[in-house]
Structures are given as structure tokens and as C-alpha cells.
PDB file of C-alpha atoms in Angstrom:
ATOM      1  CA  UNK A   1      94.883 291.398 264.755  1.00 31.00           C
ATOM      2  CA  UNK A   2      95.022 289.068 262.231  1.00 34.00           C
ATOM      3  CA  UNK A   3      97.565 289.038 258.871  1.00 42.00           C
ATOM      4  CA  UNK A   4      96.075 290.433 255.793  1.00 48.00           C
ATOM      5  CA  UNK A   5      97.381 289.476 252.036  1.00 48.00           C
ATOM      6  CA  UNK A   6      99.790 286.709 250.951  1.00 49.00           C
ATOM      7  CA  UNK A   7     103.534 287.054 251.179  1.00 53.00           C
ATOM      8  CA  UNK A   8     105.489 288.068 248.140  1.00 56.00           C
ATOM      9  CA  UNK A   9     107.890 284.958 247.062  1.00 62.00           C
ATOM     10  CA  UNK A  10     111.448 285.551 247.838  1.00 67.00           C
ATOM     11  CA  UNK A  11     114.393 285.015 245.214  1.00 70.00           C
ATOM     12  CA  UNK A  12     116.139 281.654 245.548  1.00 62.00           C
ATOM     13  CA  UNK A  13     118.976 282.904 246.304  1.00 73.00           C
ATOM     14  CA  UNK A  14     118.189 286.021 248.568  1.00 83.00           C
ATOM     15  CA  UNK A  15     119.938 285.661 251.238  1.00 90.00           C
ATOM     16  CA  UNK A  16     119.176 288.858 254.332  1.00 93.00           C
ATOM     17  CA  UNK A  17     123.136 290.856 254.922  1.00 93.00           C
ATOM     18  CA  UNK A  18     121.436 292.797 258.280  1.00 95.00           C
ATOM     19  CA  UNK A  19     118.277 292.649 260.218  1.00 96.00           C
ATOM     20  CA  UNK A  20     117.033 295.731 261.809  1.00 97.00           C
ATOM     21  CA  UNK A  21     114.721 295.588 264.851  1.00 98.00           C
ATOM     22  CA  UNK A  22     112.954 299.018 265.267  1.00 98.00           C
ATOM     23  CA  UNK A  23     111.096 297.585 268.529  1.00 98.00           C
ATOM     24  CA  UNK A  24     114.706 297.507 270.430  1.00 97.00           C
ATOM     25  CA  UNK A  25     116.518 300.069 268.329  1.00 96.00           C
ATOM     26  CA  UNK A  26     119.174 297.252 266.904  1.00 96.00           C
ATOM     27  CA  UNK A  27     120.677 296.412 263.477  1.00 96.00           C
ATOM     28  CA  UNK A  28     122.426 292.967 263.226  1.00 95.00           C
ATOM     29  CA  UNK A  29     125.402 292.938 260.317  1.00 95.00           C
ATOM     30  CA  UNK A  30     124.699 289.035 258.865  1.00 93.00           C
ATOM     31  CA  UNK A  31     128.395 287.769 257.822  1.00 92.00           C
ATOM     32  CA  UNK A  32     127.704 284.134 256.069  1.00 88.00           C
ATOM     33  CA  UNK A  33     131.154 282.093 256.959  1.00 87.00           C
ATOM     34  CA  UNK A  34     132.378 278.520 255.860  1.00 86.00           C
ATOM     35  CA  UNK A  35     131.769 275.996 258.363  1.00 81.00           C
ATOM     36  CA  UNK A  36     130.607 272.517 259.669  1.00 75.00           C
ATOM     37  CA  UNK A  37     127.924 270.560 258.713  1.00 76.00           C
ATOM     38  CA  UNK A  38     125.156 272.236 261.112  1.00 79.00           C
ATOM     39  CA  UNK A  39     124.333 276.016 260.917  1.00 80.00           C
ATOM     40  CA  UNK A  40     125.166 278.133 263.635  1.00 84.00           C
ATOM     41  CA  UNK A  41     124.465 281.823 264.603  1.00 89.00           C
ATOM     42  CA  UNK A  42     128.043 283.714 266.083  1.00 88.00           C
ATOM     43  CA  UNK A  43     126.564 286.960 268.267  1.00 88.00           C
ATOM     44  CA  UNK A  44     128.570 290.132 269.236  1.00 88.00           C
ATOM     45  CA  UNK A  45     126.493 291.677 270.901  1.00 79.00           C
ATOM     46  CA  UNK A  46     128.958 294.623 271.089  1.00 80.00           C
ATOM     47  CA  UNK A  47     129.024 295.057 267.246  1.00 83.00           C
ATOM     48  CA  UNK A  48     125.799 293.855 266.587  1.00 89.00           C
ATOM     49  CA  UNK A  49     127.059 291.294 264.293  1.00 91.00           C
ATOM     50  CA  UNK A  50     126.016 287.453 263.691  1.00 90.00           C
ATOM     51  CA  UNK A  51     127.778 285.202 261.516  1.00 90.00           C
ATOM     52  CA  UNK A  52     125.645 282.029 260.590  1.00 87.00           C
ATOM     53  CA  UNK A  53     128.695 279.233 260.044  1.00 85.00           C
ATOM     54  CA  UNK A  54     127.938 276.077 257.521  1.00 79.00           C
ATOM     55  CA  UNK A  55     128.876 274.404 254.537  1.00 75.00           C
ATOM     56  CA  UNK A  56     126.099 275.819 252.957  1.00 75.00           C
ATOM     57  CA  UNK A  57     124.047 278.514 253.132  1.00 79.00           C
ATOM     58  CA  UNK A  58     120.581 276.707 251.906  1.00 83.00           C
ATOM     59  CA  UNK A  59     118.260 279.617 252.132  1.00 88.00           C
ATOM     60  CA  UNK A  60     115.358 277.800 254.278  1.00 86.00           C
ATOM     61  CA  UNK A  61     117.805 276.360 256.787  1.00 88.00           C
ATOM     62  CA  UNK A  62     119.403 280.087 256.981  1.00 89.00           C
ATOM     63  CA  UNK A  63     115.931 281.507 257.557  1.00 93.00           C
ATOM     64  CA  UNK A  64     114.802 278.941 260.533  1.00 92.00           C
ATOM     65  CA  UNK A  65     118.515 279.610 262.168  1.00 92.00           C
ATOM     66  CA  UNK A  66     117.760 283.858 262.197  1.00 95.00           C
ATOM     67  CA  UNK A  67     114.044 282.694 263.571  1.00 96.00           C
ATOM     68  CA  UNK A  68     115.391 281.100 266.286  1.00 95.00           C
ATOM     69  CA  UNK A  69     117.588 283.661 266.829  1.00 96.00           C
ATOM     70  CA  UNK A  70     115.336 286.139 266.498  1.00 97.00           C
ATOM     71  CA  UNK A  71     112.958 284.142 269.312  1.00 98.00           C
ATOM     72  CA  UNK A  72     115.899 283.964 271.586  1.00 97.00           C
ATOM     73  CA  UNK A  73     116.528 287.821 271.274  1.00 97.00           C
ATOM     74  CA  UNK A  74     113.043 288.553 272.059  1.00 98.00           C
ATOM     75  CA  UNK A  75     113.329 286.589 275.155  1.00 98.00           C
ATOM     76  CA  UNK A  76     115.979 287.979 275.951  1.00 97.00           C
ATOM     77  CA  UNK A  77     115.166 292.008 275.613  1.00 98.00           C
ATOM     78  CA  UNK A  78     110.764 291.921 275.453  1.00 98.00           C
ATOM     79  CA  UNK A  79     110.203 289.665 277.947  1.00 98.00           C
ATOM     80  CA  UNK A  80     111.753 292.156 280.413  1.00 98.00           C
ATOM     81  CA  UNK A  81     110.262 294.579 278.862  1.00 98.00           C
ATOM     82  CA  UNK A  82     106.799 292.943 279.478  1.00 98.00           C
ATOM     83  CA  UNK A  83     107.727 292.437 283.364  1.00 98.00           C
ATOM     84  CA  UNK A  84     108.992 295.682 283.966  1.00 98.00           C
ATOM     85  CA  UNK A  85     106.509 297.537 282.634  1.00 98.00           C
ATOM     86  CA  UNK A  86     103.821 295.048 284.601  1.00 98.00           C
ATOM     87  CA  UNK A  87     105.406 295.950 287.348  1.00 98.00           C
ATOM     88  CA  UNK A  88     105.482 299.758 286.685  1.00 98.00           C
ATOM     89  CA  UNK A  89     101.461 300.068 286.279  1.00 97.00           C
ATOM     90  CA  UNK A  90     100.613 297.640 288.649  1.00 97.00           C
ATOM     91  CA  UNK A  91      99.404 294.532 286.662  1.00 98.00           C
ATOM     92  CA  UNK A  92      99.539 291.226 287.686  1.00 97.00           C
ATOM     93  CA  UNK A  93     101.234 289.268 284.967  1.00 98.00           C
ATOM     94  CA  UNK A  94     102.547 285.500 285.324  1.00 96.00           C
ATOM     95  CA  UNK A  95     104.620 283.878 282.428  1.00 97.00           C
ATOM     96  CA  UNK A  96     105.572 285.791 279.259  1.00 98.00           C
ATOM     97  CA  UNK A  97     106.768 283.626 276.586  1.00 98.00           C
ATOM     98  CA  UNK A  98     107.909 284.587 272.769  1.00 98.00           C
ATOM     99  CA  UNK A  99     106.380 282.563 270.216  1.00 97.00           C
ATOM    100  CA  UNK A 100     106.505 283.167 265.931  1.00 96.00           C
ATOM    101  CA  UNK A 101     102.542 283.322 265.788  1.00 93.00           C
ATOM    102  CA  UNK A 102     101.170 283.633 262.130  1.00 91.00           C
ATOM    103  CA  UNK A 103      98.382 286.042 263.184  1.00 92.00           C
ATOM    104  CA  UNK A 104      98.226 287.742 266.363  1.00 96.00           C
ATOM    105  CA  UNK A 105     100.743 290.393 267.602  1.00 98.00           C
ATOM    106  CA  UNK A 106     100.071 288.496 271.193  1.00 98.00           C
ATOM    107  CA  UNK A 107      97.782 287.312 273.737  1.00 97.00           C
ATOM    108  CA  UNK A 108      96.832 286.814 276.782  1.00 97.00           C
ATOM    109  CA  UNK A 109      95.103 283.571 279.093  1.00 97.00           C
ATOM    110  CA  UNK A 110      93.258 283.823 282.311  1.00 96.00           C
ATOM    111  CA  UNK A 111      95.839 282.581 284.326  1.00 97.00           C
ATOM    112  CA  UNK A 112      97.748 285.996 282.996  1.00 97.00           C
ATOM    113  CA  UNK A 113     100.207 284.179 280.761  1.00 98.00           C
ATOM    114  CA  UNK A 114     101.342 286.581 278.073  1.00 98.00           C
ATOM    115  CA  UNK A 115     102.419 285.399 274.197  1.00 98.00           C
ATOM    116  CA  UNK A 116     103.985 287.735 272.518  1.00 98.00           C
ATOM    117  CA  UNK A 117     105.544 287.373 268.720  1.00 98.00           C
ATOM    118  CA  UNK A 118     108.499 287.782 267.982  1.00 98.00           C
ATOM    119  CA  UNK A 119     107.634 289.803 265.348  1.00 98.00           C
ATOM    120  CA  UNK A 120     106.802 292.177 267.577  1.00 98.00           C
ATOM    121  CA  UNK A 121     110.721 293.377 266.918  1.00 98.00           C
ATOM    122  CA  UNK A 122     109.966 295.200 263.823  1.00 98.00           C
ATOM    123  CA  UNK A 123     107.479 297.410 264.915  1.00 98.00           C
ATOM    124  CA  UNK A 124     108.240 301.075 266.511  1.00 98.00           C
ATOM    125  CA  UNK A 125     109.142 301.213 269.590  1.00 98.00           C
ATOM    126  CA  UNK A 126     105.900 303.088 270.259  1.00 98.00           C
ATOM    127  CA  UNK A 127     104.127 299.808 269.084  1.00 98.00           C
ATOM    128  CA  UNK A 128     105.536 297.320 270.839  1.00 98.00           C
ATOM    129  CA  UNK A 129     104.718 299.505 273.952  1.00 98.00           C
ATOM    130  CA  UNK A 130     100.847 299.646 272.570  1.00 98.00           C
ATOM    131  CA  UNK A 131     100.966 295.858 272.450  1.00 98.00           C
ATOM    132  CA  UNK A 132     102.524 295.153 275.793  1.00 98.00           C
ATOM    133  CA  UNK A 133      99.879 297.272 277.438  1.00 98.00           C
ATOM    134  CA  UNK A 134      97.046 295.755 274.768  1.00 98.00           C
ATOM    135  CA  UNK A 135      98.171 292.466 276.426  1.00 98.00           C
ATOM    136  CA  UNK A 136      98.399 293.875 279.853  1.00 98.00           C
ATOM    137  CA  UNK A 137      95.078 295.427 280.161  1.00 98.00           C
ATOM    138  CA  UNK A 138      93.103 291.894 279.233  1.00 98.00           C
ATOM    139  CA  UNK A 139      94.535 290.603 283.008  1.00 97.00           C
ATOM    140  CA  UNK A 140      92.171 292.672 284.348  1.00 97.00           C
ATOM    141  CA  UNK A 141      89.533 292.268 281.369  1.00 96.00           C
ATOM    142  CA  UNK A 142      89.585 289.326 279.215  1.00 96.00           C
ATOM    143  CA  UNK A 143      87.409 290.969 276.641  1.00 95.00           C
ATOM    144  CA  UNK A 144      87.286 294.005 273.996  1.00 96.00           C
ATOM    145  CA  UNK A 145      84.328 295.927 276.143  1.00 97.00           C
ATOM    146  CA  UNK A 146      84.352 299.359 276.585  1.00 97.00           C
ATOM    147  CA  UNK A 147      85.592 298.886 280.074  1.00 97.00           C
ATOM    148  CA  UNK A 148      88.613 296.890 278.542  1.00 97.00           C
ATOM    149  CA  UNK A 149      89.386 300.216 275.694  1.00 97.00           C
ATOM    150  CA  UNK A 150      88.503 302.488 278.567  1.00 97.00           C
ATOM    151  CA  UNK A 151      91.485 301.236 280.433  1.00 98.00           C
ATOM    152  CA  UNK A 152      94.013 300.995 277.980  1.00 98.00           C
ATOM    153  CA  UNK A 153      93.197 304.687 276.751  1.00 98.00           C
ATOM    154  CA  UNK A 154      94.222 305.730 280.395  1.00 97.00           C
ATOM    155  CA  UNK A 155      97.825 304.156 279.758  1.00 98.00           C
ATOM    156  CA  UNK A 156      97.574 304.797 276.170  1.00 98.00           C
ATOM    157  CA  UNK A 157      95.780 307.691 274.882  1.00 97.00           C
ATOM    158  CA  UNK A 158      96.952 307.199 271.398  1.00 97.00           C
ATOM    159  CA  UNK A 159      95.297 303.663 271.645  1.00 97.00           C
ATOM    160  CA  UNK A 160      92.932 303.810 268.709  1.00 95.00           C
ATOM    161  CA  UNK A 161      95.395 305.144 266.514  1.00 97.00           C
ATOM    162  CA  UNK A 162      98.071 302.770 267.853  1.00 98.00           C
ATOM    163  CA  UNK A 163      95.630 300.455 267.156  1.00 97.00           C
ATOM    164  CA  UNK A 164      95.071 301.088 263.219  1.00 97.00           C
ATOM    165  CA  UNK A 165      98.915 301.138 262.455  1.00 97.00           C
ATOM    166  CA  UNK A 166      99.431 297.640 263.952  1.00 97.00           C
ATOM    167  CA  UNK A 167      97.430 296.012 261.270  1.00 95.00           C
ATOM    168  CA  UNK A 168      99.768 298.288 258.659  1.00 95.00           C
ATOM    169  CA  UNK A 169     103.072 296.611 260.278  1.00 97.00           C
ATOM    170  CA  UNK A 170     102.636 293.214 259.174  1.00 96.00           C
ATOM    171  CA  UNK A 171     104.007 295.123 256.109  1.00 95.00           C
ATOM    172  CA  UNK A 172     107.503 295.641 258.194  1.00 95.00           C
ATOM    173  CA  UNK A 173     108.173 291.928 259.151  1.00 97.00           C
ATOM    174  CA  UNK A 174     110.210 290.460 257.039  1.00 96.00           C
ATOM    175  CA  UNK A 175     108.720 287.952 254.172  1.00 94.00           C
ATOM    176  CA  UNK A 176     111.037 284.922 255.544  1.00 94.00           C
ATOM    177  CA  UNK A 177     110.375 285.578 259.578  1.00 95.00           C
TER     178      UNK A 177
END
């Protein structure tokens, strides 16, 4: 699906103090801390806590560091997600891979390569799963035919509907990400 509207401008001196990721069930506490030259991002994972460390907190600079971070994360937690669930239904998938895409929730190539955003973290749980599966069903049909929405309605009844709230949750991502 593709991104409707423009973003609304940010304050210059806005600066995020959590991030919650519906898709995983997560919400990161953002501590900003006095520190070197170059940013870094500090995880406990156990408290769900970053702390970005620099001399200054320049907003864009802060916002590319939580992107990364927020790419690594969804390597680390949907691209297991994607396998598993591959595996679980019986599709043949071959790389996934996390990218920041300005437009599409994910897709797939013939060679069953998946690209997922790593937006994908603030949808629903429920969401993410309709994407994954969106994504899955195009290895077997690299089209939107009726033989394509036939088969994703028999992993996802809900599809249409599933389908329709996706291009509401652009809303949900985060102006910055």
C-alpha cells in the first residue's frame, strides 16, 4: 500500500522519551545521557530501556540513531517471525531483510526474498501477522489475482478487512521514523 498525506512538521526541539512497538508488544524508556562525540544507543533489554549517549542531542542525528535501532530490532524479533511462520504453513521463503521503505508495508521477489519495513513495529500484532502472510502468499503467486486473495483468505479470513486498516496505520508510525 502506498503512504497517503504529508507528515506533520515536528517541533525543533521534540525530542521522543519512549517508543512503543504494538507489533512485538514492547515499550522502550529513551534516557538522553552526556557523552562522546558520536551518538550511541545503550539497550536493556530487560528494562526495556535505551539511553542514546552524546554531547548533543541534535534532533536529526537522534532520529537516524532510533532508526537504526529500530531496523536492528526488527531484525532481530520479525525476521524470525517471518521464518517461523514460513515454516509453520509450509511456504518456501529465502532471505527476509528489514528495510525503512517510504511506501510499502513489504514485498516480495521471485526468488522469494521478503522486505519487510520496519515500520511494520507499530502496527497490531494482528497486522503484522496480515502482512507476513500478504508477503508469504505472493511465493506462490506473484500477483493480486483472485487465486492470490483466495489463498490468503484461507490463512487469513479477516484479510479484506486486515487489508483496509493497513492503509489507516501509516497514521501510527511515528512522524520522525
Amino acid at each position: 500500500d502506498r503512504v497517503g498525506g504529508a507528515p506533520v512538521p515536528l517541533a525543533p526541539d521534540y525530542l521522543p522519551e519512549e517508543l512503543e512497538l504494538p507489533a512485538i508488544e514492547e515499550l522502550w524508556q529513551i534516557a538522553y545521557l552526556p557523552g562522546g562525540s558520536r551518538i550511541r544507543v545503550r539497550e536493556n533489554l530487560a528494562g526495556h530501556r535505551l539511553g542514546l549517549e552524546a554531547a548533543v542531542h541534535a534532533q536529526e542525528v537522534v532520529f537516524a540513531r532510533l532508526r537504526h535501532w529500530l531496523r536492528s530490532r526488527a531484525s532481530e524479533v520479525i525476521v524470525p517471525r517471518a521464518h517461523s511462520l514460513a515454516g509453520e504453513l509450509g511456504f518456501e521463503v529465502n532471505r527476509v531483510s528489514i528495510r525503512n521503505q517510504r511506501s510499502r508495508w513489504g514485498s516480495c521477489s521471485s526468488k522469494k526474498n521478503l522486505s519487510l519495513n520496519l515500520k511494520l513495529l507499530f502496527v497490531t500484532p494482528r497486522q503484522l501477522r496480515y502482512v507476513l502472510l500478504h508477503e508469504l502468499c505472493h511465493t506462490v503467486e506473484m500477483n493480486h489475482s483472485a487465486r492470490f486473495w483466495g489463498l490468503l483468505e484461507e490463512f487469513e479470513p479477516e484479510s479484506r478487512a486486515l487489508k483496509r486498516s493497513m492503509r489507516r496505520a501509516w497514521r501510527e508510525v511515528p512522524v520522525w521514523v
